[in-house]
PDB file of C-alpha atoms in Angstrom:
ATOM      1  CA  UNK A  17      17.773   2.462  -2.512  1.00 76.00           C
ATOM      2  CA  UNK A  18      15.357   3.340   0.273  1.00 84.00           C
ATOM      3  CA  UNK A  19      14.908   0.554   2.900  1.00 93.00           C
ATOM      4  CA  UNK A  20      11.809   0.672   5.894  1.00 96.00           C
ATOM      5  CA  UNK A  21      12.307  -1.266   9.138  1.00 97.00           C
ATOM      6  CA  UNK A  22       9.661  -2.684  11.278  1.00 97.00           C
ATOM      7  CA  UNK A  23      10.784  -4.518  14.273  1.00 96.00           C
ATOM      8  CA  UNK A  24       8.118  -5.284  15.979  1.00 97.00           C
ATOM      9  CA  UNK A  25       6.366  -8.452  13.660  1.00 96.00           C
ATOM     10  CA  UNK A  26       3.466  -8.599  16.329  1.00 97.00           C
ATOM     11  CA  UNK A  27       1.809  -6.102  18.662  1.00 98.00           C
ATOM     12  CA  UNK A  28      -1.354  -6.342  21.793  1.00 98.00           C
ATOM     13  CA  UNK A  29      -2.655  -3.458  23.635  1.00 98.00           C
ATOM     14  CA  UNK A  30      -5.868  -3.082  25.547  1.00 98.00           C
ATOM     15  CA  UNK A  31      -8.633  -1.152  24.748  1.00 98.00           C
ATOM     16  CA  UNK A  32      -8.417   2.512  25.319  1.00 98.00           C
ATOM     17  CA  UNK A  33      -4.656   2.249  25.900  1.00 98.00           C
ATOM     18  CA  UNK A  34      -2.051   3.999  24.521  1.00 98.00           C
ATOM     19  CA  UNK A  35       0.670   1.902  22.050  1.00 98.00           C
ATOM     20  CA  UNK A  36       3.536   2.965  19.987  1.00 98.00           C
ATOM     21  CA  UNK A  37       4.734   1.037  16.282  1.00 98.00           C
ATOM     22  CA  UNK A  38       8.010   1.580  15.267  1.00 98.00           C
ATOM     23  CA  UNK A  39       9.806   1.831  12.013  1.00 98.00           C
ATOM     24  CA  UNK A  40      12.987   3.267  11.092  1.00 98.00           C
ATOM     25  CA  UNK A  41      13.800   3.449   7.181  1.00 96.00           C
ATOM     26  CA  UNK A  42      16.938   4.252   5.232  1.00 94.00           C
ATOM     27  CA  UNK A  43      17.009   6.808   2.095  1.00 89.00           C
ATOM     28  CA  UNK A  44      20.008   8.924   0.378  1.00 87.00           C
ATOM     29  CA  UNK A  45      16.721  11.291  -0.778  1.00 85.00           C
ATOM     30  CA  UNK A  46      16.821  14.807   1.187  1.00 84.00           C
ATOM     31  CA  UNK A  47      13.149  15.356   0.044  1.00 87.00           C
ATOM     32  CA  UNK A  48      10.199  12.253   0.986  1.00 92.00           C
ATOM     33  CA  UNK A  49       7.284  11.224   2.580  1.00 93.00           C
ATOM     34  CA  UNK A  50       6.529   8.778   5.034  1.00 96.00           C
ATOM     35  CA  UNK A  51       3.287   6.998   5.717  1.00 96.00           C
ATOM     36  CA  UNK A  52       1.728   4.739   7.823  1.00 98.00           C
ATOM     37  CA  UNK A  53      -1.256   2.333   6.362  1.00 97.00           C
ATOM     38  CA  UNK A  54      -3.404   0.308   8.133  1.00 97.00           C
ATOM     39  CA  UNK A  55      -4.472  -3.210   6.736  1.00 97.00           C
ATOM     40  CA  UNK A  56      -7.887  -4.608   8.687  1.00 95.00           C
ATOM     41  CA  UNK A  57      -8.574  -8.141   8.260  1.00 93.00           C
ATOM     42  CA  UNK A  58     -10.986  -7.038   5.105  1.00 93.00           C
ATOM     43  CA  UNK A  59      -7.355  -6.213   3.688  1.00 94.00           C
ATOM     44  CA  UNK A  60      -8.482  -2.883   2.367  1.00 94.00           C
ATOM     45  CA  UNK A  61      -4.737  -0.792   3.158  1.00 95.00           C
ATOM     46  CA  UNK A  62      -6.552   2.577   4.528  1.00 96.00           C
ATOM     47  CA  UNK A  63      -4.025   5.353   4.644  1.00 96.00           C
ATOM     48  CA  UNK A  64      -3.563   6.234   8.617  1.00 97.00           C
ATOM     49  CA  UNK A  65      -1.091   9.266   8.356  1.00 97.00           C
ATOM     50  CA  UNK A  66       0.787  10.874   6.497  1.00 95.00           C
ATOM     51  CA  UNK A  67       4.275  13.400   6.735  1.00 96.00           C
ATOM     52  CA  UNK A  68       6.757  15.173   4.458  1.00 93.00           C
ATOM     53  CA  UNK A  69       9.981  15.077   5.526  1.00 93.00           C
ATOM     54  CA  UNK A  70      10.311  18.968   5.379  1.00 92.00           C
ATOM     55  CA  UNK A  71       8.131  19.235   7.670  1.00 92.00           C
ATOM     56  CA  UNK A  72       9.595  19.309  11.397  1.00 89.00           C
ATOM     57  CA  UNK A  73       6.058  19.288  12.913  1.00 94.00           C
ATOM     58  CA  UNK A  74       4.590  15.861  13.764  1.00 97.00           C
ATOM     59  CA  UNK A  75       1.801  14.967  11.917  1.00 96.00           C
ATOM     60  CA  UNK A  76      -1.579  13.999  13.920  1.00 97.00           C
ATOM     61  CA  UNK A  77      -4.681  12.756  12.509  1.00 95.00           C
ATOM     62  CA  UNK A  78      -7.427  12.274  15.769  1.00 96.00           C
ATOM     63  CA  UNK A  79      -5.896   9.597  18.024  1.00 98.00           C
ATOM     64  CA  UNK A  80      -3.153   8.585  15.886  1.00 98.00           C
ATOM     65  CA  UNK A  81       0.272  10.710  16.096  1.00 98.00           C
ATOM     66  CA  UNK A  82       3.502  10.043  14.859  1.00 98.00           C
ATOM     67  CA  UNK A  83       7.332  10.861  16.167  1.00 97.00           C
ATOM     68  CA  UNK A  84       9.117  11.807  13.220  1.00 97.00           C
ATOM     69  CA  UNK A  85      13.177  11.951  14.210  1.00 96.00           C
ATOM     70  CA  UNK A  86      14.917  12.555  11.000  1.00 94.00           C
ATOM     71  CA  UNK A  87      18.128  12.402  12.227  1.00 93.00           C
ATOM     72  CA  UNK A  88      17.310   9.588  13.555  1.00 95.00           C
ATOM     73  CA  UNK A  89      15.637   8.273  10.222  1.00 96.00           C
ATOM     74  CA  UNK A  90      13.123   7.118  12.753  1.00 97.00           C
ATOM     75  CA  UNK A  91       8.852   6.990  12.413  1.00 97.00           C
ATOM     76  CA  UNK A  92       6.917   6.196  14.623  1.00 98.00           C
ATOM     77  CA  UNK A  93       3.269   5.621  15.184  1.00 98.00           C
ATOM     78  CA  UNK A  94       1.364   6.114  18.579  1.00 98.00           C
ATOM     79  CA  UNK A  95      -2.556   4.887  19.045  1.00 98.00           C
ATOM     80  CA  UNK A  96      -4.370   6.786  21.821  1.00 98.00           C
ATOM     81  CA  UNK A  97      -7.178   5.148  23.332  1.00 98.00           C
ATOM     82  CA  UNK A  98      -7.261   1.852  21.324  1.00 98.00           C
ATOM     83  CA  UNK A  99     -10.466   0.591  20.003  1.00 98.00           C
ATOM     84  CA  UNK A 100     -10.909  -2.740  18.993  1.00 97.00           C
ATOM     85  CA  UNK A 101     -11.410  -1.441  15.328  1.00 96.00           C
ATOM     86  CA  UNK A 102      -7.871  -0.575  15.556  1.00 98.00           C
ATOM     87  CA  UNK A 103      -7.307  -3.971  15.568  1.00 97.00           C
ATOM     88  CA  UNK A 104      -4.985  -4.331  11.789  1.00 97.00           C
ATOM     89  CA  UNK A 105      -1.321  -4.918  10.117  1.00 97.00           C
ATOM     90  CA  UNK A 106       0.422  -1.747  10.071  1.00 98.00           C
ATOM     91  CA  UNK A 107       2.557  -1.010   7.639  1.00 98.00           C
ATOM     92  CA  UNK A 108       5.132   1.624   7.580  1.00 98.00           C
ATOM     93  CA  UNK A 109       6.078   3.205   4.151  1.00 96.00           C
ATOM     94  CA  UNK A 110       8.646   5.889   2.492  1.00 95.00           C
ATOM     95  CA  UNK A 111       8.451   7.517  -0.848  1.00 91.00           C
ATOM     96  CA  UNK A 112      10.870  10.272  -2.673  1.00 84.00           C
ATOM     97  CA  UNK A 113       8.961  13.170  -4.415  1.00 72.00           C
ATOM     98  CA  UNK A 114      10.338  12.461  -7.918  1.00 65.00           C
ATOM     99  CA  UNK A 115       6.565  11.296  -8.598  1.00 60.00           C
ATOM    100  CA  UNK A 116       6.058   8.139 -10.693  1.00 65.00           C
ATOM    101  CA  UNK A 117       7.872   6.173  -8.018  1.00 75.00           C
ATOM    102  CA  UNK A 118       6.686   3.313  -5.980  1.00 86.00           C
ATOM    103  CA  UNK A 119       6.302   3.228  -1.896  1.00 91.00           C
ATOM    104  CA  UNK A 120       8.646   0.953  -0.148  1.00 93.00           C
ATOM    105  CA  UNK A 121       6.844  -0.625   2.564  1.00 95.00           C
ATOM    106  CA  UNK A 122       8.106  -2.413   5.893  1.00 96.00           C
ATOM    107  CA  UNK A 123       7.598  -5.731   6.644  1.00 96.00           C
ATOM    108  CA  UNK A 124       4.431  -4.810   9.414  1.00 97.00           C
ATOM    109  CA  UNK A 125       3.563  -5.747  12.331  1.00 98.00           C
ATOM    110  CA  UNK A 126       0.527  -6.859  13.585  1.00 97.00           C
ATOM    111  CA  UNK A 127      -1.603  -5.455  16.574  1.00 98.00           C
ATOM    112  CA  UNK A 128      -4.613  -6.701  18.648  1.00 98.00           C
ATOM    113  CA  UNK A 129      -6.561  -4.485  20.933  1.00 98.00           C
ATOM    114  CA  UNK A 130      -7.744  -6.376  23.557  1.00 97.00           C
ATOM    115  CA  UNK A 131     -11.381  -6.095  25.382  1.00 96.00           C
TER     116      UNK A 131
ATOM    117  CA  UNK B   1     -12.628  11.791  -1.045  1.00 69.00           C
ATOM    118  CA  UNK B   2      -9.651   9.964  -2.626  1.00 90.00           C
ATOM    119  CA  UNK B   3     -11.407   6.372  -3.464  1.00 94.00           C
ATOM    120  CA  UNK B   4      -9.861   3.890  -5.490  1.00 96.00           C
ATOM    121  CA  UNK B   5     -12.033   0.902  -6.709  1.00 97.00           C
ATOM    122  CA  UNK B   6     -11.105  -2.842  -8.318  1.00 97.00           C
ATOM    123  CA  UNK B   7     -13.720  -5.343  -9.692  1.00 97.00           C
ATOM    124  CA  UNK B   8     -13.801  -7.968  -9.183  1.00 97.00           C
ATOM    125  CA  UNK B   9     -13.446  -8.307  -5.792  1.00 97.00           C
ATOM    126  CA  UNK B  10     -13.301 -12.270  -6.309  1.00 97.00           C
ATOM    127  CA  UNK B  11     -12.536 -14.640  -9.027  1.00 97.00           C
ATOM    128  CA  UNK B  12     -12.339 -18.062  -9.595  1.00 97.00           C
ATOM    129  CA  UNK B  13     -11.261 -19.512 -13.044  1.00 96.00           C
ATOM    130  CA  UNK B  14     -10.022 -22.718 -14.941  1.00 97.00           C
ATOM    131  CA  UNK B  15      -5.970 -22.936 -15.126  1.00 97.00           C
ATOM    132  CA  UNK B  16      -5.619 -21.544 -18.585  1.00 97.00           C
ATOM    133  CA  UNK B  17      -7.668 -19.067 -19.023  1.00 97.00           C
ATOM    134  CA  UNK B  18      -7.264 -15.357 -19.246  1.00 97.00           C
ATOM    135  CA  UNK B  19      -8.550 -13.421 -15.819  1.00 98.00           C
ATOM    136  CA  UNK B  20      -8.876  -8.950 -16.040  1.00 98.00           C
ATOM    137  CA  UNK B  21      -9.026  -7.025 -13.301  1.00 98.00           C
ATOM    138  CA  UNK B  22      -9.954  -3.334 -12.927  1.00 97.00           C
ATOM    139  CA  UNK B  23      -8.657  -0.975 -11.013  1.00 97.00           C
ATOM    140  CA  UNK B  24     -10.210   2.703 -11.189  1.00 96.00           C
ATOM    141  CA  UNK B  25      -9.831   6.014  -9.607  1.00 95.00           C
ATOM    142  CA  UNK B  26     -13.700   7.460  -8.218  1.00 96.00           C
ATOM    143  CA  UNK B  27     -13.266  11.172  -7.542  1.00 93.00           C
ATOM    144  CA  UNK B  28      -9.770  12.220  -9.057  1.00 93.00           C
ATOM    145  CA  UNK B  29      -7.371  11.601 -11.936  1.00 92.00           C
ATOM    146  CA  UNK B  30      -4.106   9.687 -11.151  1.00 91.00           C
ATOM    147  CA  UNK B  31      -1.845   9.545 -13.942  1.00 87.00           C
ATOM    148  CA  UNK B  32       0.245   6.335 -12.106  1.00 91.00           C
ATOM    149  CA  UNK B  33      -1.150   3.641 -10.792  1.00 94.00           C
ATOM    150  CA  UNK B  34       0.602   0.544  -9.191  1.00 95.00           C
ATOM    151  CA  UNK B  35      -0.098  -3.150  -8.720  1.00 97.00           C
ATOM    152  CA  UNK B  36       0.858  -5.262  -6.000  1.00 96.00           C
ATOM    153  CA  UNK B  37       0.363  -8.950  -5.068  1.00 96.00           C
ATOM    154  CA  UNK B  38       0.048  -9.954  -1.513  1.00 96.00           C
ATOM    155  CA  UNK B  39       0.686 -13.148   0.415  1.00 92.00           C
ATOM    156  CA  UNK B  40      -1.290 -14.246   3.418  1.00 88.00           C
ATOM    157  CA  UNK B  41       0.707 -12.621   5.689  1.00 86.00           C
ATOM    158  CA  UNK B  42       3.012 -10.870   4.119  1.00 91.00           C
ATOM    159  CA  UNK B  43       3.613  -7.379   2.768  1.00 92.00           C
ATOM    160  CA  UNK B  44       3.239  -5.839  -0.438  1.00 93.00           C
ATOM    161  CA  UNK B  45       4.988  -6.582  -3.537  1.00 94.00           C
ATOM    162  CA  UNK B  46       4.988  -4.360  -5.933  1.00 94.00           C
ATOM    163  CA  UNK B  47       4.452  -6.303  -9.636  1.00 96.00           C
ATOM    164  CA  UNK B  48       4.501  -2.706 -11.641  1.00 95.00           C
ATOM    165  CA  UNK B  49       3.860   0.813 -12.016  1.00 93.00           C
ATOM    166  CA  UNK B  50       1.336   1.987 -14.712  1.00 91.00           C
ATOM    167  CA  UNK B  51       1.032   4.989 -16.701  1.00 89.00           C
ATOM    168  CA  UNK B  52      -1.503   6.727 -18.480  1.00 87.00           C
ATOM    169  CA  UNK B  53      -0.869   6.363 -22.084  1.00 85.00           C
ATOM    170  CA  UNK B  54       2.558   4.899 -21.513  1.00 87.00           C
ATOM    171  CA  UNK B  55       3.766   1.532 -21.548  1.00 89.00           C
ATOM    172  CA  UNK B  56       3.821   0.126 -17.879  1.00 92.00           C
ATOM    173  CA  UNK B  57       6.717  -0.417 -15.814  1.00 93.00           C
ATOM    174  CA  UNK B  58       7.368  -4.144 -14.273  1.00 95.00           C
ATOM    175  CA  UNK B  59       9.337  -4.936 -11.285  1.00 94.00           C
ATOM    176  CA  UNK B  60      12.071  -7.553 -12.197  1.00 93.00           C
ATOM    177  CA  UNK B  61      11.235 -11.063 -12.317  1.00 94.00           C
ATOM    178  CA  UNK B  62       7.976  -9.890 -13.231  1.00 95.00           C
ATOM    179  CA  UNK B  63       6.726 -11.327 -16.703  1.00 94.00           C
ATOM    180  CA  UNK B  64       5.045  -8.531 -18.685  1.00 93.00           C
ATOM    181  CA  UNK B  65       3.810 -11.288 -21.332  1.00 95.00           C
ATOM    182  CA  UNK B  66       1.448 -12.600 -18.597  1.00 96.00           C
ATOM    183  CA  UNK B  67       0.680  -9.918 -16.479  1.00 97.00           C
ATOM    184  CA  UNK B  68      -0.761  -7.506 -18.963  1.00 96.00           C
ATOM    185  CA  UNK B  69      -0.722  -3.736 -17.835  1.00 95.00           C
ATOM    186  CA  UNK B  70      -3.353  -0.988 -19.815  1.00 92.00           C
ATOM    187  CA  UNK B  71      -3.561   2.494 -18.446  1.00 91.00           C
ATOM    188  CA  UNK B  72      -6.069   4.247 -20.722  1.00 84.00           C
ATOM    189  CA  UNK B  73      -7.416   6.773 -18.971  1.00 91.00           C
ATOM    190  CA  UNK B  74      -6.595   8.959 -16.369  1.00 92.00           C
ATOM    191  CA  UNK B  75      -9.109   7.141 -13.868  1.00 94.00           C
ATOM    192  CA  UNK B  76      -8.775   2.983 -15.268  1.00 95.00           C
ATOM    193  CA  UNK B  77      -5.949   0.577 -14.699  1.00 95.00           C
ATOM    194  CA  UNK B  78      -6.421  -2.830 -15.885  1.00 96.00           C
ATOM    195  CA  UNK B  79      -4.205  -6.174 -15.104  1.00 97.00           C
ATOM    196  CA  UNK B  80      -5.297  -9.279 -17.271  1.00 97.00           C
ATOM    197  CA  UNK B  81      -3.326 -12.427 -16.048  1.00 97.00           C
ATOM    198  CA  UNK B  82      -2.746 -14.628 -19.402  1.00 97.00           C
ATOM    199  CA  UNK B  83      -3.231 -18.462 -19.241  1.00 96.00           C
ATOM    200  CA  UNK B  84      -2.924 -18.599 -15.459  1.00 97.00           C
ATOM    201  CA  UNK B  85      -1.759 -21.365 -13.294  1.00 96.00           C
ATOM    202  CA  UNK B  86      -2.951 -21.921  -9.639  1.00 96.00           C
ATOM    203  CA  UNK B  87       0.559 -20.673  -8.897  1.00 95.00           C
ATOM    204  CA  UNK B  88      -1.120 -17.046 -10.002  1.00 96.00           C
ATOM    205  CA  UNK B  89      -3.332 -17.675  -7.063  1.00 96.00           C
ATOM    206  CA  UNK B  90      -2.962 -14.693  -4.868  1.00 96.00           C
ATOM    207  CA  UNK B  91      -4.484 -11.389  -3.383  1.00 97.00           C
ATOM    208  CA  UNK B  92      -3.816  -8.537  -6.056  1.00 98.00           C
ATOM    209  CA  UNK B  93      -4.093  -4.749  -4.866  1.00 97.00           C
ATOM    210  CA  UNK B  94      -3.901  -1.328  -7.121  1.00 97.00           C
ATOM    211  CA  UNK B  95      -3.265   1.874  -5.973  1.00 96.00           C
ATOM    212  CA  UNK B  96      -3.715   5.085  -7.341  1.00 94.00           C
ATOM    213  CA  UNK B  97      -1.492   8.470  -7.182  1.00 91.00           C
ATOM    214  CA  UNK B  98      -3.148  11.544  -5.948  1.00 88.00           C
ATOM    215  CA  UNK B  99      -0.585  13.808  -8.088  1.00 80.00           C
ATOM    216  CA  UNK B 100      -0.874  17.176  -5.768  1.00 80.00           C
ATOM    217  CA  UNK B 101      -0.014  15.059  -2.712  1.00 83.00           C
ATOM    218  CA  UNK B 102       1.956  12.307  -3.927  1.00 83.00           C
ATOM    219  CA  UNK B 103      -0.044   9.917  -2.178  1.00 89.00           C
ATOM    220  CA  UNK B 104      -1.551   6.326  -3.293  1.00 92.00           C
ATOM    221  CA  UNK B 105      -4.884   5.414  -2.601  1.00 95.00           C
ATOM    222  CA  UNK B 106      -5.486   1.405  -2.526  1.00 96.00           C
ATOM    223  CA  UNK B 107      -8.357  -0.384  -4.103  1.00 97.00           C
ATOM    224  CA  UNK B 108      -9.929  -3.506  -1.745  1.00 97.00           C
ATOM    225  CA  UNK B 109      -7.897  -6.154  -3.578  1.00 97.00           C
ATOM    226  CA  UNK B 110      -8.778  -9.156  -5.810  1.00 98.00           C
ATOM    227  CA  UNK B 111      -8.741 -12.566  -4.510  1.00 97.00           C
ATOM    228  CA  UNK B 112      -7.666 -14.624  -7.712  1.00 97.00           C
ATOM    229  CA  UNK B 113      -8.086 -18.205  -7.071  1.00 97.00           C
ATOM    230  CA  UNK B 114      -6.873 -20.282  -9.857  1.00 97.00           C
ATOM    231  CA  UNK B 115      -8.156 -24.128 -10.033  1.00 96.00           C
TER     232      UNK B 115
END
């Protein structure tokens, strides 16, 4: 069974600094994704990011990037130049390729940008 | 692109009545879709995994008699809860599968408030 890890349950950073999530997850599957989703108080989850395991390039989407250590079984997420929009749970999530299967999400942790 | 929609967005309703909620893909066919309660606070928990045409898929401890799953077309997922209780009070999310990229697309939620 595929397990993610987030140990960090709350997160500040100030505006227009930079900030790093973490999340480390567990899976016997050679072949997966990983995501990160972002939860803003209006609870919509937005998708944030997005990489296939395969894949040895980090994936970047504007001023979020992520550190993808495999080995490691490590993901993590870094904010550049925090808004206060940014402001959101984050939650980390894995899922195999078999299709048809559900996303096992961490536990998320919860940042403030700060004025 | 990618938009997933639910309706209603709210709901209150008597304890013993029957409540529907729809969940529906905008601009692109997802043959799975998944539904998830939330707690303030909390992370997702997946309740089941729907499937066009297909009987749906409930996590265990789920009761498929009272959470009522249809999937009939490629772009509509529907959850009625049956005869519910204030304990069904909670924030319900779908999500649907983008099949080429394996990724799920969340709906804003349901608030279900249950007097």
């Amino acid at each position: 069974a595929q397990t993610v890890t987030q140990s960090q349950p709350e997160m500040s950073v100030q505006e227009a600094e930079t900030v790093t999530l973490s999340c480390t997850y567990d899976t016997s599957e050679s072949n997966y994704y990983l995501f990160w989703y972002k939860q803003p108080p209006s609870r919509q989850m937005i998708l944030v990011i997005r990489q296939e395991a395969y894949k040895q390039q980090n994936a970047t989407e504007n001023r979020f990037s992520v550190n993808f250590q495999k080995a490691a079984k490590s993901f993590s997420l870094k904010i550049s130049d925090s808004q206060l929009g940014d402001t959101a749970m984050y939650f980390c999530a894995s899922l195999t390729y078999s299709g048809n299967t559900p996303l096992v999400f961490g536990k998320g942790t919860r940042l403030s940008v700060i004025a | 692109g990618a938009v997933v929609s639910q309706h209603p967005s709210r709901v209150i309703c008597k304890s013993g009545t029957s409540v529907k909620i729809e969940c529906r893909s905008l601009d692109f066919q997802a043959t799975t879709m998944f539904w998830y309660r939330q707690f303030p606070k909390k992370s997702l928990m997946l309740m089941a995994t729907s499937n066009e045409g297909s009987k749906a898929t409930y996590e265990q401890g789920v009761e498929k008699d009272k959470f009522l799953i249809n999937h009939a077309s490629l772009t509509l997922s529907t959850l009625t809860v049956t005869s519910a209780h204030p304990e069904d009070s909670s924030f319900y999310i779908c999500s649907a599968e983008q099949g080429f990229t394996d990724t799920q697309y969340f709906g804003p939620g349901t608030r279900l408030t249950v007097l």
